[in-house]
Short mmCIF file of C-alpha atoms (C1' of nucleotides) in Angstrom, two decimals:
data_model
loop_
_atom_site.label_atom_id
_atom_site.label_comp_id
_atom_site.label_asym_id
_atom_site.label_seq_id
_atom_site.Cartn_x
_atom_site.Cartn_y
_atom_site.Cartn_z
CA MET T 30 204.75 217.04 137.10
CA ALA T 31 203.84 217.54 133.49
CA HIS T 32 202.85 221.21 133.74
CA ASP T 33 205.30 223.81 134.99
CA GLN T 34 202.58 226.45 134.94
CA LEU T 35 200.95 224.52 137.81
CA LYS T 36 203.96 224.78 140.12
CA LEU T 37 202.90 226.65 143.25
CA SER T 38 205.94 228.91 142.91
CA ASN T 39 204.91 229.89 139.40
CA GLN T 40 201.48 231.11 140.47
CA ILE T 41 200.55 234.72 141.05
CA CYS T 42 197.42 233.73 142.96
CA PHE T 43 199.21 231.79 145.70
CA PRO T 44 201.64 234.47 146.95
CA VAL T 45 198.78 236.97 147.11
CA TYR T 46 196.62 234.51 149.04
CA ALA T 47 199.47 233.55 151.40
CA THR T 48 200.57 237.15 152.00
CA SER T 49 197.04 238.16 152.85
CA ARG T 50 196.80 235.49 155.53
CA LEU T 51 200.28 236.21 156.87
CA ILE T 52 199.55 239.92 157.23
CA THR T 53 196.31 239.13 159.06
CA ARG T 54 198.25 236.83 161.40
CA GLU T 55 200.72 239.66 161.96
CA TYR T 56 197.88 242.03 162.86
CA GLN T 57 196.12 239.48 165.07
CA PRO T 58 197.80 240.23 168.43
CA HIS T 59 197.27 243.98 167.97
CA LEU T 60 193.64 243.48 166.95
CA ASP T 61 193.14 241.12 169.90
CA GLU T 62 194.01 244.00 172.21
CA LEU T 63 191.14 245.94 170.67
CA GLY T 64 188.85 242.89 170.77
CA ILE T 65 188.18 242.95 167.03
CA THR T 66 188.88 240.75 163.98
CA TYR T 67 190.58 241.80 160.75
CA PRO T 68 187.34 242.19 158.73
CA GLN T 69 185.88 244.19 161.61
CA TYR T 70 189.01 246.36 161.58
CA ILE T 71 188.67 247.28 157.92
CA ALA T 72 184.94 247.87 158.35
CA LEU T 73 185.80 250.29 161.14
CA MET T 74 188.37 251.95 158.88
CA VAL T 75 185.59 252.67 156.41
CA LEU T 76 183.42 254.16 159.16
CA TRP T 77 186.25 256.20 160.68
CA GLU T 78 186.71 257.69 157.22
CA THR T 79 182.98 258.18 156.56
CA ASP T 80 180.50 257.68 159.37
CA GLU T 81 176.79 257.02 158.83
CA ILE T 82 176.84 255.19 155.54
CA SER T 83 174.67 252.39 154.21
CA VAL T 84 175.47 248.68 154.24
CA ASN T 85 175.77 248.80 150.49
CA GLU T 86 178.38 251.56 150.57
CA ILE T 87 180.42 249.46 152.98
CA THR T 88 180.22 246.38 150.75
CA GLN T 89 181.41 248.53 147.81
CA LYS T 90 184.42 249.90 149.67
CA LEU T 91 185.42 246.52 151.10
CA ILE T 92 184.62 244.62 147.87
CA LEU T 93 182.58 242.15 149.90
CA ASN T 94 179.05 240.82 149.44
CA THR T 95 176.02 241.65 151.59
CA ASN T 96 175.91 238.11 152.90
CA THR T 97 179.36 238.65 154.39
CA VAL T 98 178.87 242.21 155.60
CA THR T 99 175.42 241.90 157.20
CA PRO T 100 176.46 239.26 159.77
CA LEU T 101 179.77 241.10 160.28
CA LEU T 102 177.92 244.30 161.16
CA LYS T 103 175.49 242.42 163.38
CA ARG T 104 178.40 241.07 165.43
CA MET T 105 179.86 244.57 165.62
CA GLU T 106 176.50 245.88 166.80
CA THR T 107 176.37 243.19 169.49
CA GLN T 108 179.80 244.33 170.64
CA GLY T 109 178.57 247.90 170.87
CA LEU T 110 180.89 249.24 168.16
CA ILE T 111 178.15 250.45 165.80
CA THR T 112 174.41 250.99 165.50
CA ARG T 113 172.23 249.91 162.56
CA LYS T 114 168.97 251.58 161.67
CA ARG T 115 166.77 251.90 158.61
CA SER T 116 167.07 255.14 156.68
CA SER T 117 163.98 257.32 157.05
CA THR T 118 164.27 258.63 153.49
CA ASP T 119 164.75 255.20 151.90
CA GLU T 120 163.43 252.34 153.99
CA ARG T 121 165.48 249.81 152.01
CA LYS T 122 168.73 251.20 153.31
CA VAL T 123 170.29 250.43 156.67
CA ILE T 124 172.50 253.22 157.98
CA VAL T 125 175.52 252.18 160.00
CA LYS T 126 176.83 254.59 162.61
CA LEU T 127 179.76 254.43 165.02
CA THR T 128 179.06 254.39 168.74
CA GLU T 129 181.31 256.23 171.17
CA LYS T 130 183.06 252.92 171.81
CA GLY T 131 183.61 252.47 168.07
CA LYS T 132 184.98 256.01 167.76
CA MET T 133 187.28 255.53 170.73
CA LEU T 134 189.09 252.63 169.05
CA GLU T 135 190.42 254.84 166.26
CA SER T 136 193.36 256.36 168.13
CA LYS T 137 194.51 252.95 169.37
CA ALA T 138 194.08 251.40 165.94
CA ALA T 139 196.11 254.19 164.39
CA GLU T 140 199.32 252.62 165.67
CA ILE T 141 198.73 249.24 164.05
CA PRO T 142 199.59 249.86 160.36
CA GLN T 143 202.86 251.48 161.37
CA LYS T 144 203.85 248.33 163.23
CA LEU T 145 203.60 246.26 160.07
CA ILE T 146 205.61 248.82 158.09
CA GLU T 147 208.30 248.75 160.78
CA ARG T 148 208.35 244.95 160.79
CA LEU T 149 208.73 244.92 157.01
CA ALA T 150 211.47 247.52 157.22
CA ASP T 151 213.48 244.84 159.04
CA SER T 152 213.29 242.83 155.85
CA LYS T 153 215.02 244.20 152.75
CA MET T 154 211.74 245.74 151.68
CA THR T 155 212.04 249.46 150.95
CA VAL T 156 209.21 251.97 151.20
CA ASN T 157 209.41 252.46 147.45
CA GLU T 158 208.94 248.76 146.88
CA LEU T 159 205.89 248.78 149.15
CA ILE T 160 204.42 251.71 147.24
CA ARG T 161 205.05 249.97 143.93
CA LEU T 162 203.52 246.79 145.32
CA LYS T 163 200.41 248.65 146.40
CA GLU T 164 200.10 250.30 143.00
CA SER T 165 200.36 246.97 141.19
CA LEU T 166 197.73 245.45 143.45
CA TYR T 167 195.33 248.35 142.89
CA GLN T 168 195.88 248.02 139.16
CA ILE T 169 194.72 244.40 139.42
CA ILE T 170 191.85 245.31 141.75
CA ASN T 171 190.60 248.08 139.49
CA PHE T 172 190.82 245.88 136.43
CA LEU T 173 189.19 242.78 137.89
CA GLN T 174 186.47 244.89 139.45
CA SER T 175 185.56 246.71 136.23
CA LYS T 176 183.16 244.31 134.64
CA MET Z 229 189.12 261.30 160.19
CA ALA Z 230 191.98 262.16 162.46
CA HIS Z 231 194.45 259.54 161.23
CA ASP Z 232 195.50 259.41 157.59
CA GLN Z 233 197.39 256.18 158.21
CA LEU Z 234 193.99 254.53 158.79
CA LYS Z 235 192.62 255.43 155.37
CA LEU Z 236 191.78 252.22 153.54
CA SER Z 237 193.68 253.46 150.49
CA ASN Z 238 196.81 253.96 152.58
CA GLN Z 239 196.89 250.38 153.79
CA ILE Z 240 199.08 247.66 152.36
CA CYS Z 241 197.00 244.94 154.02
CA PHE Z 242 193.74 245.80 152.29
CA PRO Z 243 194.84 245.64 148.63
CA VAL Z 244 196.49 242.28 149.30
CA TYR Z 245 193.35 240.98 150.97
CA ALA Z 246 191.07 242.33 148.24
CA THR Z 247 193.26 241.09 145.38
CA SER Z 248 193.36 237.63 146.90
CA ARG Z 249 189.58 237.44 146.96
CA LEU Z 250 189.20 238.94 143.49
CA ILE Z 251 191.62 236.42 141.98
CA THR Z 252 189.73 233.58 143.67
CA ARG Z 253 186.48 234.95 142.22
CA GLU Z 254 188.16 235.08 138.82
CA TYR Z 255 189.20 231.43 139.14
CA GLN Z 256 185.81 230.32 140.46
CA PRO Z 257 184.04 229.52 137.17
CA HIS Z 258 187.03 227.51 135.94
CA LEU Z 259 187.33 225.65 139.25
CA ASP Z 260 183.57 225.00 139.20
CA GLU Z 261 184.05 223.08 135.96
CA LEU Z 262 186.48 220.81 137.81
CA GLY Z 263 184.18 220.63 140.85
CA ILE Z 264 186.82 221.95 143.26
CA THR Z 265 187.36 225.03 145.46
CA TYR Z 266 190.39 227.32 145.45
CA PRO Z 267 192.06 225.79 148.54
CA GLN Z 268 191.45 222.34 147.07
CA TYR Z 269 193.06 223.55 143.84
CA ILE Z 270 196.28 224.66 145.54
CA ALA Z 271 196.35 221.47 147.61
CA LEU Z 272 196.15 219.51 144.35
CA MET Z 273 198.96 221.68 142.92
CA VAL Z 274 201.16 220.54 145.80
CA LEU Z 275 200.28 216.90 145.11
CA TRP Z 276 200.71 217.18 141.35
CA GLU Z 277 204.19 218.49 142.10
CA THR Z 278 204.99 215.89 144.79
CA ASP Z 279 202.64 212.96 145.30
CA GLU Z 280 202.48 210.87 148.46
CA ILE Z 281 203.47 213.43 151.07
CA SER Z 282 202.37 213.89 154.68
CA VAL Z 283 199.69 216.27 155.92
CA ASN Z 284 202.40 218.28 157.63
CA GLU Z 285 204.35 218.77 154.40
CA ILE Z 286 201.20 220.06 152.76
CA THR Z 287 200.54 222.53 155.59
CA GLN Z 288 204.13 223.80 155.25
CA LYS Z 289 203.85 224.38 151.52
CA LEU Z 290 200.44 226.03 151.75
CA ILE Z 291 201.33 227.97 154.92
CA LEU Z 292 198.10 226.71 156.49
CA ASN Z 293 197.44 225.05 159.85
CA THR Z 294 196.48 221.41 160.42
CA ASN Z 295 193.02 222.44 161.54
CA THR Z 296 192.46 223.90 158.09
CA VAL Z 297 194.16 221.21 156.04
CA THR Z 298 192.74 218.11 157.76
CA PRO Z 299 189.08 218.89 156.98
CA LEU Z 300 190.10 220.12 153.52
CA LEU Z 301 191.76 216.78 152.77
CA LYS Z 302 188.80 214.88 154.20
CA ARG Z 303 186.46 216.62 151.80
CA MET Z 304 188.86 215.87 148.96
CA GLU Z 305 188.92 212.24 150.02
CA THR Z 306 185.11 212.13 150.04
CA GLN Z 307 185.18 213.49 146.49
CA GLY Z 308 187.56 210.72 145.47
CA LEU Z 309 190.45 213.06 144.61
CA ILE Z 310 192.92 211.65 147.14
CA THR Z 311 193.47 208.84 149.63
CA ARG Z 312 194.73 209.26 153.21
CA LYS Z 313 196.51 206.52 155.11
CA ARG Z 314 198.85 206.30 158.08
CA SER Z 315 202.52 205.88 157.29
CA SER Z 316 203.77 202.39 158.16
CA THR Z 317 207.19 203.70 159.23
CA ASP Z 318 205.81 206.52 161.41
CA GLU Z 319 202.28 205.96 162.62
CA ARG Z 320 201.91 209.64 163.50
CA LYS Z 321 202.05 210.65 159.85
CA VAL Z 322 199.19 210.50 157.38
CA ILE Z 323 200.30 210.08 153.80
CA VAL Z 324 198.18 211.76 151.15
CA LYS Z 325 198.10 210.24 147.68
CA LEU Z 326 196.35 211.26 144.47
CA THR Z 327 193.72 208.93 143.03
CA GLU Z 328 193.37 208.45 139.29
CA LYS Z 329 190.56 211.02 139.38
CA GLY Z 330 192.87 213.46 141.16
CA LYS Z 331 195.63 212.89 138.64
CA MET Z 332 193.25 213.32 135.72
CA LEU Z 333 192.37 216.86 136.77
CA GLU Z 334 195.91 218.10 136.21
CA SER Z 335 195.74 218.57 132.47
CA LYS Z 336 192.45 220.44 132.68
CA ALA Z 337 193.73 222.59 135.55
CA ALA Z 338 196.85 223.45 133.56
CA GLU Z 339 194.86 225.90 131.45
CA ILE Z 340 193.56 227.93 134.39
CA PRO Z 341 196.58 230.07 135.41
CA GLN Z 342 197.09 231.14 131.82
CA LYS Z 343 193.54 232.45 131.70
CA LEU Z 344 194.26 234.86 134.57
CA ILE Z 345 197.49 236.03 132.94
CA GLU Z 346 195.61 236.66 129.72
CA ARG Z 347 192.88 238.55 131.55
CA LEU Z 348 195.50 240.71 133.27
CA ALA Z 349 197.26 241.32 129.97
CA ASP Z 350 194.09 243.18 128.96
CA SER Z 351 194.86 245.60 131.75
CA LYS Z 352 198.01 247.72 131.53
CA MET Z 353 199.82 245.12 133.60
CA THR Z 354 203.04 243.90 131.94
CA VAL Z 355 204.65 240.52 132.51
CA ASN Z 356 207.59 242.27 134.14
CA GLU Z 357 205.29 244.00 136.60
CA LEU Z 358 203.71 240.67 137.49
CA ILE Z 359 207.12 239.13 138.07
CA ARG Z 360 208.16 242.06 140.25
CA LEU Z 361 204.88 241.81 142.14
CA LYS Z 362 205.43 238.12 142.79
CA GLU Z 363 208.99 238.79 144.00
CA SER Z 364 207.84 241.48 146.41
CA LEU Z 365 205.14 239.21 147.79
CA TYR Z 366 207.58 236.34 148.31
CA GLN Z 367 209.93 238.73 150.07
CA ILE Z 368 207.12 239.54 152.51
CA ILE Z 369 206.14 235.87 152.82
CA ASN Z 370 209.69 234.74 153.53
CA PHE Z 371 210.21 237.48 156.06
CA LEU Z 372 206.93 237.10 157.95
CA GLN Z 373 207.35 233.34 157.98
CA SER Z 374 210.86 233.39 159.43
CA LYS Z 375 210.18 233.62 163.11
"C1'" DT I 131 147.69 253.88 138.29
"C1'" DA I 132 148.71 248.94 138.01
"C1'" DT I 133 152.48 245.98 136.85
"C1'" DA I 134 157.16 244.85 136.12
"C1'" DT I 135 161.78 245.69 137.27
"C1'" DT I 136 165.43 247.15 140.10
"C1'" DT I 137 167.59 248.06 144.51
"C1'" DG I 138 169.02 247.09 149.28
"C1'" DT I 139 169.32 243.93 152.78
"C1'" DA I 140 168.93 239.52 154.86
"C1'" DT I 141 168.84 234.26 155.30
"C1'" DC I 142 170.69 229.66 154.47
"C1'" DG I 143 174.11 226.20 153.45
"C1'" DT I 144 178.88 224.86 152.31
"C1'" DG I 145 183.60 225.53 152.79
"C1'" DT I 146 187.36 227.61 154.60
"C1'" DT I 147 190.60 229.82 158.51
"C1'" DC I 148 192.42 229.69 162.93
"C1'" DG I 149 193.01 229.62 168.29
"C1'" DA I 150 192.66 226.32 171.84
"C1'" DT I 151 192.87 221.82 173.02
"C1'" DA I 152 193.14 216.65 172.77
"C1'" DT I 153 195.25 212.27 171.40
"C1'" DT I 154 198.49 209.07 169.89
"C1'" DA I 155 203.19 207.98 168.40
"C1'" DT I 156 207.99 208.86 168.60
"C1'" DC I 157 212.06 210.60 170.71
"C1'" DT I 158 215.01 212.15 174.89
"C1'" DT I 159 216.72 211.91 179.14
"C1'" DT I 160 217.78 209.88 183.21
"C1'" DA J 151 213.17 200.83 180.59
"C1'" DA J 152 210.20 204.57 182.70
"C1'" DA J 153 209.03 209.44 182.56
"C1'" DG J 154 208.90 213.58 180.31
"C1'" DA J 155 209.16 216.17 176.05
"C1'" DT J 156 208.19 216.62 171.28
"C1'" DA J 157 205.86 215.71 166.88
"C1'" DA J 158 201.86 214.78 163.87
"C1'" DT J 159 197.22 214.84 163.33
"C1'" DA J 160 192.54 215.69 164.69
"C1'" DT J 161 188.44 217.97 167.09
"C1'" DC J 162 185.72 221.95 168.46
"C1'" DG J 163 183.94 226.58 168.31
"C1'" DA J 164 183.74 231.25 166.35
"C1'" DA J 165 184.10 234.12 162.41
"C1'" DC J 166 184.45 234.89 157.83
"C1'" DA J 167 183.33 234.39 152.40
"C1'" DC J 168 180.22 233.53 148.97
"C1'" DG J 169 176.51 231.28 145.76
"C1'" DA J 170 171.68 230.87 145.76
"C1'" DT J 171 167.65 232.65 147.18
"C1'" DA J 172 164.01 235.54 149.48
"C1'" DC J 173 161.67 239.77 150.43
"C1'" DA J 174 160.28 244.45 151.00
"C1'" DA J 175 160.82 249.17 149.26
"C1'" DA J 176 161.54 252.16 145.50
"C1'" DT J 177 161.56 253.09 140.66
"C1'" DA J 178 160.32 252.50 135.82
"C1'" DT J 179 157.09 251.46 132.38
"C1'" DA J 180 153.02 250.44 129.99
#
DNA sequence: TATATTTGTATCGTGTTCGATATTATCTTT
DNA sequence: AAAGATAATATCGAACACGATACAAATATA
């Protein structure tokens, strides 16, 4: 290969992409117990933090587009996790609200992140390294998003 | 919200997931010029590094499943980037080989990673931080993969 | 106030991802 | 060598992810 900068191991993009998928795989069995997918899980996290917000506010927090979030929310509505209804003050907005079923999942879901941390603790990864990792990632997120 | 550990900002999974998508978005215009997608780009990286390898070897390097890689390679074959043919020594294996068109893309692609590094240099991100980030991610990858 | 622009959401098509499953080829074991 | 196990690849269905586009509601502007 003529270009070392094209070696997979020299990329920053690839490890981020691979880690993202591996973490999702790690979450999968726990999410299966709740009957939800990973994107549904983070959408619920947004709603557990702030209930009754618009589709647009959810797309902002998840850094996803409407054409991803709208069908996602529709599936969640079908599953009885949320309700969707037009705002009365601004008919353009659709307000998303947790159902009782959606609220009930929170306490079960609360155990999931800890399980990943514990798994990673079995590696040589320290909590400080994880914090530093998260800070670096948010630095990239904030920068790439600010345009 | 009753559980702080469920705050989006307290997750390690979310920043990884978001950064992955943001980096892909950042690459998009450059990849568009080459007429390829991000997964096709990393598949080509594997082939530029080692040509004429089996589908299985590609799935290993990309940490993807056959049911993702097979259709990916088929689309790349349709675009004339690669050829796929059964191995003569082991008829179970399909050997993937770059075409001239696939090989030609390498020099153009070589400029892409540098563009991301330069973009990130405009943030407060130092090269050392990027290296540390990559090391942490590979530590997670190696650990989560070893089971 | 009529028109233009912006905002918020949705639809459509293409391309991933992955679990479950199928199929063929090779290897193991008896 | 025949039967069972394993390996390599492919198919199918469901759920993202996103560019391009559409459309109605709200806002801005002439």
